[in-house]
mmCIF file of C-alpha atoms in Angstrom:
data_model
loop_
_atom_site.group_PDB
_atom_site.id
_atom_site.type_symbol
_atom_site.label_atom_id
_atom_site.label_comp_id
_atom_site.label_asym_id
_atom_site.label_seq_id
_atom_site.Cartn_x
_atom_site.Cartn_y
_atom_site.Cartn_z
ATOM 1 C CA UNK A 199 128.008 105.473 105.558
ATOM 2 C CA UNK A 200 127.757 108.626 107.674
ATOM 3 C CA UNK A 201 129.852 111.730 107.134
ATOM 4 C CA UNK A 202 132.247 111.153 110.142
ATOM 5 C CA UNK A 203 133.142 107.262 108.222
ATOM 6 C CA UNK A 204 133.698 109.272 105.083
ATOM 7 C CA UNK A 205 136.351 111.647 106.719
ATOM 8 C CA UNK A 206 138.113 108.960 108.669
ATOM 9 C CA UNK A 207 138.889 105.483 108.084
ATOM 10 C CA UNK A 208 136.894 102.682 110.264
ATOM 11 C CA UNK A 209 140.233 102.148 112.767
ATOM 12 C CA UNK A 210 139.281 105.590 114.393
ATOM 13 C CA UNK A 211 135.441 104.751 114.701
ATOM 14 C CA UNK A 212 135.355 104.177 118.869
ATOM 15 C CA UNK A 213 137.609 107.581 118.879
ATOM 16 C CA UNK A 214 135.111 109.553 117.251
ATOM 17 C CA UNK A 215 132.851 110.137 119.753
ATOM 18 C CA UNK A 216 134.889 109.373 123.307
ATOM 19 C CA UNK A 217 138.680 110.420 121.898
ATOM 20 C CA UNK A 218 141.729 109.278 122.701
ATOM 21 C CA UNK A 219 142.309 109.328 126.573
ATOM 22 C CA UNK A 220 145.903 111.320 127.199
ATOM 23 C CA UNK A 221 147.659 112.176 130.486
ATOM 24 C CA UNK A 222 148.930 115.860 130.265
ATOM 25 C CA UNK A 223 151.337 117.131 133.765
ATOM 26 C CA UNK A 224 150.898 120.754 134.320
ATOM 27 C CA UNK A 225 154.108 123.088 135.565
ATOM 28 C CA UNK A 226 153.799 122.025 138.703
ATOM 29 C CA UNK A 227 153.707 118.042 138.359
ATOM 30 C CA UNK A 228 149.538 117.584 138.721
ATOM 31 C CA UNK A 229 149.046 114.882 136.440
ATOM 32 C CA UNK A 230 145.809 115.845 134.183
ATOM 33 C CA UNK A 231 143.303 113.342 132.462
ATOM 34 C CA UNK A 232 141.634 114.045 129.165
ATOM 35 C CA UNK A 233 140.920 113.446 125.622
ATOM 36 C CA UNK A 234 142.416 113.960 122.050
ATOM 37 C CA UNK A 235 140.050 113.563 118.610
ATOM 38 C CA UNK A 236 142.938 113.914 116.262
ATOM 39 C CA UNK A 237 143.047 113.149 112.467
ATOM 40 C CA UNK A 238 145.010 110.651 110.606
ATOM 41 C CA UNK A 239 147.335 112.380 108.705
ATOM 42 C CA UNK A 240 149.048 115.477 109.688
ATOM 43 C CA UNK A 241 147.769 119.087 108.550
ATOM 44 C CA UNK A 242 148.766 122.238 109.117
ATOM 45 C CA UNK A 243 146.175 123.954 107.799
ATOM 46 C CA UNK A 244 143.537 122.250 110.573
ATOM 47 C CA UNK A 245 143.233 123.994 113.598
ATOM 48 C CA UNK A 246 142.820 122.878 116.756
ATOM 49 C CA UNK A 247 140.113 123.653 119.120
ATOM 50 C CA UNK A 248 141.024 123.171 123.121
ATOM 51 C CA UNK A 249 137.434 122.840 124.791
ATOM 52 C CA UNK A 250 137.670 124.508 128.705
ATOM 53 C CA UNK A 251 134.707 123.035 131.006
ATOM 54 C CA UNK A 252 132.007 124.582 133.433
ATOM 55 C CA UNK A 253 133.191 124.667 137.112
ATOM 56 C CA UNK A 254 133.014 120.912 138.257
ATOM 57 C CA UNK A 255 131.356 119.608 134.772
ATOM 58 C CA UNK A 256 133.499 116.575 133.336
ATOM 59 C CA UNK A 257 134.713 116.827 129.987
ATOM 60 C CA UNK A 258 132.618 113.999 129.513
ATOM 61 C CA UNK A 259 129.727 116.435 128.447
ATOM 62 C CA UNK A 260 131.255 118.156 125.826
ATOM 63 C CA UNK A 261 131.961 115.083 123.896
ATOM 64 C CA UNK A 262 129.730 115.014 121.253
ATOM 65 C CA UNK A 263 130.452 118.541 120.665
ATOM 66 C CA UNK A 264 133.884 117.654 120.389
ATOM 67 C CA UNK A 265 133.250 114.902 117.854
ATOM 68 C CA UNK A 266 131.068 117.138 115.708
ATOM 69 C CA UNK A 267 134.153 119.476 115.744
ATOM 70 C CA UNK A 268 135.858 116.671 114.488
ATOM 71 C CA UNK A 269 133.549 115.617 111.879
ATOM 72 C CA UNK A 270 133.865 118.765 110.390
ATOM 73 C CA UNK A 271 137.640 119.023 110.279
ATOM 74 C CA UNK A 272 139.296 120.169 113.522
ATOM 75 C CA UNK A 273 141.379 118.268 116.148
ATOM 76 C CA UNK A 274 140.114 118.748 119.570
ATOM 77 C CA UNK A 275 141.343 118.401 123.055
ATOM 78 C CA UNK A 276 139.066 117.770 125.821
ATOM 79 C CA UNK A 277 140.282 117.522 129.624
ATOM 80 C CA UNK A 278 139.354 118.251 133.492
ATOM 81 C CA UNK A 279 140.750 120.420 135.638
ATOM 82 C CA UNK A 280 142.623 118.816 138.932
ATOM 83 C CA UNK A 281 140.350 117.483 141.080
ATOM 84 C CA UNK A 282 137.715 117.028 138.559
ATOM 85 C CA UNK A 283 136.598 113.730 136.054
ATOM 86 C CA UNK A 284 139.770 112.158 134.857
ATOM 87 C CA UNK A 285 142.034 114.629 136.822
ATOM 88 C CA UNK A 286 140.635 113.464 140.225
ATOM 89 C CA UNK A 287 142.747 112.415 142.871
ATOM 90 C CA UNK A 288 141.842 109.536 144.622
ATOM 91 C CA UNK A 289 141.700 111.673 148.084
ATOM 92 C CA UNK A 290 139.592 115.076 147.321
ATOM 93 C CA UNK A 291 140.343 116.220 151.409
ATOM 94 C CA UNK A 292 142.922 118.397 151.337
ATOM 95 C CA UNK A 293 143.684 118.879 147.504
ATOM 96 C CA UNK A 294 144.831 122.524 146.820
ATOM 97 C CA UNK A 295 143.016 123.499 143.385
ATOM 98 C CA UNK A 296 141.831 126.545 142.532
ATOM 99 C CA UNK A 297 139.805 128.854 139.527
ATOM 100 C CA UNK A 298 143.192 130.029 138.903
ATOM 101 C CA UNK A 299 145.125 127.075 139.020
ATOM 102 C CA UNK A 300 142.549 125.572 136.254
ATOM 103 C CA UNK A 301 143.458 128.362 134.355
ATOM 104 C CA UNK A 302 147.542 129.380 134.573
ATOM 105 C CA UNK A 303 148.208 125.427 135.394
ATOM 106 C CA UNK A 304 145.438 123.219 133.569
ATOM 107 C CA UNK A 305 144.896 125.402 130.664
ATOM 108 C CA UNK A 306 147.962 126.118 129.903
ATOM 109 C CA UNK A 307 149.177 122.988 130.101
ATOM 110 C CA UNK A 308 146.565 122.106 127.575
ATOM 111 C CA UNK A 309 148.085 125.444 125.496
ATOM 112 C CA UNK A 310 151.657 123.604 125.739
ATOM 113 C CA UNK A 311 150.062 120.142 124.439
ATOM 114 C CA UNK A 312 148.401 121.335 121.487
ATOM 115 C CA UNK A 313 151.938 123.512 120.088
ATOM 116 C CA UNK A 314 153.844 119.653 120.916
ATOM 117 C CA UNK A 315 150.535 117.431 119.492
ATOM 118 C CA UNK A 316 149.870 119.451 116.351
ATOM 119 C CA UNK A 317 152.630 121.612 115.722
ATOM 120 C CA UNK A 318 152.521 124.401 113.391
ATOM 121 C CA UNK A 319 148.134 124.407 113.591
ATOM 122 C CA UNK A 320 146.006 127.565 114.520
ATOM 123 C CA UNK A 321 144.313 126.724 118.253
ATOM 124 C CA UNK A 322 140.695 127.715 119.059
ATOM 125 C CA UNK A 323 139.650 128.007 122.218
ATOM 126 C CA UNK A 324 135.803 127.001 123.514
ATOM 127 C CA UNK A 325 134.788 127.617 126.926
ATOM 128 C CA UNK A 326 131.978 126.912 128.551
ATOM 129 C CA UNK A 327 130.619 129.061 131.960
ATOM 130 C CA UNK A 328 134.036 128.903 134.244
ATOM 131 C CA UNK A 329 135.814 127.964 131.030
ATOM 132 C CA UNK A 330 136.135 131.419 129.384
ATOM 133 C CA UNK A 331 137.420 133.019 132.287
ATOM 134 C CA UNK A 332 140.062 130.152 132.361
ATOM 135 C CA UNK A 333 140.706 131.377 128.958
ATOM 136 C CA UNK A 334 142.224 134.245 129.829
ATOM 137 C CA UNK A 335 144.488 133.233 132.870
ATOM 138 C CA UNK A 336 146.656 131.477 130.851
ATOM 139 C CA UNK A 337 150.415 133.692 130.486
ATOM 140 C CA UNK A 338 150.432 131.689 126.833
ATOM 141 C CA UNK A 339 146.670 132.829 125.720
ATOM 142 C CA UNK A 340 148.495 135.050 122.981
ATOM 143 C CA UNK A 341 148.225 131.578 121.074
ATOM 144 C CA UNK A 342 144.370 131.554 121.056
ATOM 145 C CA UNK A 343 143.394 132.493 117.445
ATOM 146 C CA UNK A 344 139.735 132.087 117.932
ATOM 147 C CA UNK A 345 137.439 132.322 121.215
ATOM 148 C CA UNK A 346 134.003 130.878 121.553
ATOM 149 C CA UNK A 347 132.469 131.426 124.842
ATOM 150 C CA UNK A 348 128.621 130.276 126.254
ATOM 151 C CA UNK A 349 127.577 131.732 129.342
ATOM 152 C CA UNK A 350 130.798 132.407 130.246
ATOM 153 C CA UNK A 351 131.294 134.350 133.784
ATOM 154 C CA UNK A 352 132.662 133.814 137.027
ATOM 155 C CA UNK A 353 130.132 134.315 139.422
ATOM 156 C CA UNK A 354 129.388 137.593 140.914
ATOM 157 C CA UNK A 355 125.813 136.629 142.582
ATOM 158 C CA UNK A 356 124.404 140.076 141.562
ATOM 159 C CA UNK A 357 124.405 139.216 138.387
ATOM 160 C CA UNK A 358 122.286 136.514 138.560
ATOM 161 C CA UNK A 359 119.042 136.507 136.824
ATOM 162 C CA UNK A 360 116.581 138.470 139.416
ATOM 163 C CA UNK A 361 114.245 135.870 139.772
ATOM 164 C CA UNK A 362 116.771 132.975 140.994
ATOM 165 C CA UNK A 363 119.458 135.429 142.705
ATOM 166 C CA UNK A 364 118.794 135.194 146.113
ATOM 167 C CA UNK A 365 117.771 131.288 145.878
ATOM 168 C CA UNK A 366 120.890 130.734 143.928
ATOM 169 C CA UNK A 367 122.801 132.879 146.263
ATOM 170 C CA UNK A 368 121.765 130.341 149.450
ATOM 171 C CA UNK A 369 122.683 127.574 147.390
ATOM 172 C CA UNK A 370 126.417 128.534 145.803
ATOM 173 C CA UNK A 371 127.166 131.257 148.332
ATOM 174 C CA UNK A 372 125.915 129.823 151.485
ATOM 175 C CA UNK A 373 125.061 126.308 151.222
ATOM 176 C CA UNK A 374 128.153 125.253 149.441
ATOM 177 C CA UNK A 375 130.763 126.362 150.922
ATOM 178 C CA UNK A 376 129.364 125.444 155.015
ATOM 179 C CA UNK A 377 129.715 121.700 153.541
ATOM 180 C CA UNK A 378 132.738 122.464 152.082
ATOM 181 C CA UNK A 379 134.651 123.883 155.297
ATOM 182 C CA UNK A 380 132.853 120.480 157.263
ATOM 183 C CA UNK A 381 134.014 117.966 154.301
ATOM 184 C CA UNK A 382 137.062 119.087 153.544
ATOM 185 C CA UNK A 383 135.758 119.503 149.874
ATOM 186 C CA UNK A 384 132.099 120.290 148.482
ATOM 187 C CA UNK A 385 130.686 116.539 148.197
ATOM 188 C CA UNK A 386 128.851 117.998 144.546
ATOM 189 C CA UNK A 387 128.303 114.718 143.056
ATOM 190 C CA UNK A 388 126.174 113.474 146.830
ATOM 191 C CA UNK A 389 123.885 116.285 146.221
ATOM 192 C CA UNK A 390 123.395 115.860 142.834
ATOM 193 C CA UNK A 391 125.277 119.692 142.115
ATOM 194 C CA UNK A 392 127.774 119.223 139.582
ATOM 195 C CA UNK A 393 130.963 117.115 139.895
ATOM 196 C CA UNK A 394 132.964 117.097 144.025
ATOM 197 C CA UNK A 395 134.829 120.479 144.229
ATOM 198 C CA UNK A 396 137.913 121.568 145.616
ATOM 199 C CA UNK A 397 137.911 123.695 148.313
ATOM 200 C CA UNK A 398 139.715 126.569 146.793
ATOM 201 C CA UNK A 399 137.345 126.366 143.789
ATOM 202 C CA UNK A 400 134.725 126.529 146.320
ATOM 203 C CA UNK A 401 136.371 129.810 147.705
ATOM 204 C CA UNK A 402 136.875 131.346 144.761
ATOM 205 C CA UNK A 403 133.381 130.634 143.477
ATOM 206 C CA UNK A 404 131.618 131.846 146.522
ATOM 207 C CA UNK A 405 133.220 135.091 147.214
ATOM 208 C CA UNK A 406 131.198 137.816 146.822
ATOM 209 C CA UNK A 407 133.181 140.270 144.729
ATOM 210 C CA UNK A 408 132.644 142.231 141.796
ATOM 211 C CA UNK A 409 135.966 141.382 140.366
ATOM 212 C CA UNK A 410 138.211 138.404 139.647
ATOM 213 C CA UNK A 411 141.170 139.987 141.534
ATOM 214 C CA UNK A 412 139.389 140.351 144.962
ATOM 215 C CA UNK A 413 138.539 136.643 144.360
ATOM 216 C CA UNK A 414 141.226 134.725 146.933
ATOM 217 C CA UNK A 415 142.935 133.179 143.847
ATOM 218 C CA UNK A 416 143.021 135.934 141.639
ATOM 219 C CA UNK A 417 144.600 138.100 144.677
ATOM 220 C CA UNK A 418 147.349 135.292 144.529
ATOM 221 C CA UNK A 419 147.758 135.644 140.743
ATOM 222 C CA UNK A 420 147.953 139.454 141.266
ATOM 223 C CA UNK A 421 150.470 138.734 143.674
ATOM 224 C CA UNK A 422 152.374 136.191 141.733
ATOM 225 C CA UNK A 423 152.576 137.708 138.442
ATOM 226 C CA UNK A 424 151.451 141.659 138.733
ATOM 227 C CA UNK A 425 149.192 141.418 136.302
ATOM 228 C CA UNK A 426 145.876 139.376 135.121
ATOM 229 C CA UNK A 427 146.927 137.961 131.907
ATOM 230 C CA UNK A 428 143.727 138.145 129.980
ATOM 231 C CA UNK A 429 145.355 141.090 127.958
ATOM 232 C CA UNK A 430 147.238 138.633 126.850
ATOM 233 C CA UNK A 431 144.557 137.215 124.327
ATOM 234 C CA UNK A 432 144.033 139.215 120.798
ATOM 235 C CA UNK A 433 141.619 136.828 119.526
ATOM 236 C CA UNK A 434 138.021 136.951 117.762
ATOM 237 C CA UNK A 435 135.961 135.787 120.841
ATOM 238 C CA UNK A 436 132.873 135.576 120.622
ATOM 239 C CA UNK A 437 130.480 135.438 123.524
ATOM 240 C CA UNK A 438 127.377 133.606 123.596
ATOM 241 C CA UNK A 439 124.469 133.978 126.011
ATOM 242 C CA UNK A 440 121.434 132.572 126.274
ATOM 243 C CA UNK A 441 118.758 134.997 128.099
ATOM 244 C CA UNK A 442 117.058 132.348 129.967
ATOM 245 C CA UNK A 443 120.596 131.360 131.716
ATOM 246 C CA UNK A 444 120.192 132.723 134.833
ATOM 247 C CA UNK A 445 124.208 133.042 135.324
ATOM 248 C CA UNK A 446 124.958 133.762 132.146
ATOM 249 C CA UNK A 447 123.019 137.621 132.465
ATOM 250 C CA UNK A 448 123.910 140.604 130.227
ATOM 251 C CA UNK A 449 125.843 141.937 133.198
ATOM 252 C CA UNK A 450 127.934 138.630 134.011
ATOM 253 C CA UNK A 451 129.192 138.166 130.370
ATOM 254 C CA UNK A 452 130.196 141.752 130.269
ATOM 255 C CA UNK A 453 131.756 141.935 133.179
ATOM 256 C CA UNK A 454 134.036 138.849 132.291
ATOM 257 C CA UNK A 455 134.223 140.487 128.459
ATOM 258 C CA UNK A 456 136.154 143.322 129.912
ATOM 259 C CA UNK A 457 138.501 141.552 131.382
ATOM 260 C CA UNK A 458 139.859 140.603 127.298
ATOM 261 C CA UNK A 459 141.088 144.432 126.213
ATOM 262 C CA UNK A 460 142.877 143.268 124.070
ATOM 263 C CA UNK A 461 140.795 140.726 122.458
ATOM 264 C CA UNK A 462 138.101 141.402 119.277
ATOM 265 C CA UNK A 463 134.708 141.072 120.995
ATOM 266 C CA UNK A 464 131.364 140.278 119.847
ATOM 267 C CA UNK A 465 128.503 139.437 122.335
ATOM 268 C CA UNK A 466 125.371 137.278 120.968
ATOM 269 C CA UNK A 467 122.748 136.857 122.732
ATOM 270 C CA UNK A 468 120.020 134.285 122.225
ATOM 271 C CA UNK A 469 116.506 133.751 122.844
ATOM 272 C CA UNK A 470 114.738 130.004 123.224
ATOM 273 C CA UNK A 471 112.000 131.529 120.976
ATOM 274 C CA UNK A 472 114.365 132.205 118.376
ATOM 275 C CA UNK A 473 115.670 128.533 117.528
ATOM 276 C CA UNK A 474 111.969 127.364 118.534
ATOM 277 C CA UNK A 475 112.883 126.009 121.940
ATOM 278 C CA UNK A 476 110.993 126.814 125.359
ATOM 279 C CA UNK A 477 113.660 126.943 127.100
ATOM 280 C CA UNK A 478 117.772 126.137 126.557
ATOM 281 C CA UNK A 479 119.820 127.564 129.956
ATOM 282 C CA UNK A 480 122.706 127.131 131.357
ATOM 283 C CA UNK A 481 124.014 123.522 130.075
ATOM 284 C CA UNK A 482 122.233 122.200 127.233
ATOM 285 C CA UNK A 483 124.516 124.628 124.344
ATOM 286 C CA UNK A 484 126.530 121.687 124.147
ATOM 287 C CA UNK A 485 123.662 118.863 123.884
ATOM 288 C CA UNK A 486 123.167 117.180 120.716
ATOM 289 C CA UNK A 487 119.753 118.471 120.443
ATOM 290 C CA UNK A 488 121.211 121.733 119.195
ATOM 291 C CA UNK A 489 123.529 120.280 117.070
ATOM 292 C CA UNK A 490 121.208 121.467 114.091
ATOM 293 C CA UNK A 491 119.962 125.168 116.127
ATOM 294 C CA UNK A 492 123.154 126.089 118.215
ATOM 295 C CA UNK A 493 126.064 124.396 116.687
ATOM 296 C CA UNK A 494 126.473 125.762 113.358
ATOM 297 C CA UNK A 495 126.864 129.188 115.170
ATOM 298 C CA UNK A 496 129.979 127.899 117.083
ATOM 299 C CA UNK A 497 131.099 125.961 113.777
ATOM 300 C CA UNK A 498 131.065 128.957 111.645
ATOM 301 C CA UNK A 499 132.795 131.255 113.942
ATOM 302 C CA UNK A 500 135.698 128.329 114.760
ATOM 303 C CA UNK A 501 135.773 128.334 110.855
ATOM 304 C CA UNK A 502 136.067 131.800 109.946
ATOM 305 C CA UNK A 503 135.606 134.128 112.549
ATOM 306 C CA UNK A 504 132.332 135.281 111.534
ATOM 307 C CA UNK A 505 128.620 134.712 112.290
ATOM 308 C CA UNK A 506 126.559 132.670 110.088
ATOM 309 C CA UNK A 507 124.531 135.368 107.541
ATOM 310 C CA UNK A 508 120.817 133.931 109.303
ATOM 311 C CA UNK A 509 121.847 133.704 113.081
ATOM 312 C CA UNK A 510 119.454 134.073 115.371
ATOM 313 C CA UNK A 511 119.562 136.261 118.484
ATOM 314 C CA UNK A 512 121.002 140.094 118.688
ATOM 315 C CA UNK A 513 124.416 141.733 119.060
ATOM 316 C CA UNK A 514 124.368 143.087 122.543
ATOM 317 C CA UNK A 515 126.037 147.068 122.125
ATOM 318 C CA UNK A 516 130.254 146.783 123.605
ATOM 319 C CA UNK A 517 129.117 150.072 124.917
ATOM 320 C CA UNK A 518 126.177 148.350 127.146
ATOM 321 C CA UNK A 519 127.032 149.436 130.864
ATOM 322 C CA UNK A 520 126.912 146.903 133.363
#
């Protein structure tokens, strides 16, 4: 009998590792597609963690992540943002989606479900790339108790790792968005690059700007609301990067780490050496193959909002300039 069968009984077996598909409507009517792993009984004492995907990666991938969350005691909520996975349209032309719709629409729609789902429980927050920006354009991220970022940044091609900038630059800066203004979308998925994109993601993503605000989306937000909210979350966050991420670069997690004032930071930063690998980057965090190297660091800090005693990599200094 495995751990998972001892927690739950048999009826929730097929859950365990692909959830419990939901339908979620943001504020504005988009009608979202996702997944709950959620206990038997009631508990108010169990948090539960929210996971927020790459830019065009389907929920999908986090899944066994999510179900070792589960195994060891939380509730989870996976989902896609519009025009992505289980939120896709059937018609990607013209669908108006952007980074900061996924984030003040998606997200916090996913804020709203949790307080309604599991009323009365603590919710983490893991984001992934994209997904820890999107953590902190939601107005309700003063619920987030916990944040657990990897690689988490949105973008800004000088920050990419030296050796891949300018290739990387032709590909997401370039590339990318001359399909998308002849598609009507980015056709991802034909290419074999990530998941079909909207078009405003693909704006937002391959503006060249420094800051979130001077990407189009965030300009809108500015305009909209005044403000950024990311002030808005006061939680433990921790930041994980891995150094041979070539997005995920000293400079791109601080850059987004700033954003959170008002949050308690802590940036990690791992090398493959350390948990004997060659080589980890961008996407494989949440692969089972580091369920035994990478995971417990995420589980510990969910748990208790502290690193394990023997965790590998180093604490990168707040005060490190970008």
């Amino acid at each position: 009998m495995s751990a998972l069968e001892e927690i739950e009984p048999t009826s929730t077996a097929a859950m365990r590792m692909h959830g419990e598909p939901f339908e979620e409507p943001a504020a504005d009517g988009y009608l979202l597609g996702g997944f709950t792993w959620r206990h038997t009984l009631p508990d108010a004492q169990r948090p539960v963690v929210i996971i927020n995907a790459a830019t065009s990666v389907r929920c999908r991938h986090y899944s066994r992540f999510a179900a070792y969350l589960f195994g060891n005691g939380f509730d989870v909520i996976t989902y896609d943002y519009r025009g992505i996975g289980e939120s896709r349209p059937a018609v990607m032309k013209g669908l108006k989606a952007s980074w900061s719709d996924w984030g003040a629409l998606d997200f916090e729609a996913m804020l709203s479900r949790a307080q309604r789902e599991f009323p009365g429980q603590s919710i983490d927050v893991v984001g992934h790339s994209f997904g820890g920006c999107a953590a902190g354009l939601a107005a309700s991220g003063h619920l987030i108790r916990r944040l657990l970022t990897v690689g988490a940044q949105f973008a800004y091609w000088r920050d990419y790792a030296a050796e891949h900038r300018w290739r990387m630059f032709g590909k997401w800066h370039v590339v990318m968005p001359l399909i998308t203004l002849f598609c009507g979308f980015f056709p991802g998925k034909r290419f074999g690059w990530l998941e079909d994109t909207p078009t405003g993601v693909v704006r937002d993503w391959s503006t060249p700007a420094a800051r979130y605000e001077r990407r189009p989306s965030g300009r809108a937000l500015m305009e909209k609301t005044g403000v950024l909210p990311f002030a808005n979350v006061r939680a433990k966050a921790l930041a994980i990067s891995i150094s041979d991420d070539p997005y995920g670069t000293i400079a791109a997690i601080e850059r987004l780490l700033d954003y959170f004032s008002h949050a308690q930071k802590t940036h990690l930063r791992i090398e493959p050496q350390d948990i004997g690998e060659e080589e980890v980057g961008h996407f494989a965090f949440f692969r089972s193959a580091y369920q035994a190297t990478l995971w417990p660091i995420a589980l510990t800090w969910l748990q208790t909002g502290e690193l394990p005693p023997d965790t590998p990599g180093r604490h990168v200094p707040r005060s490190q300039t970008l």
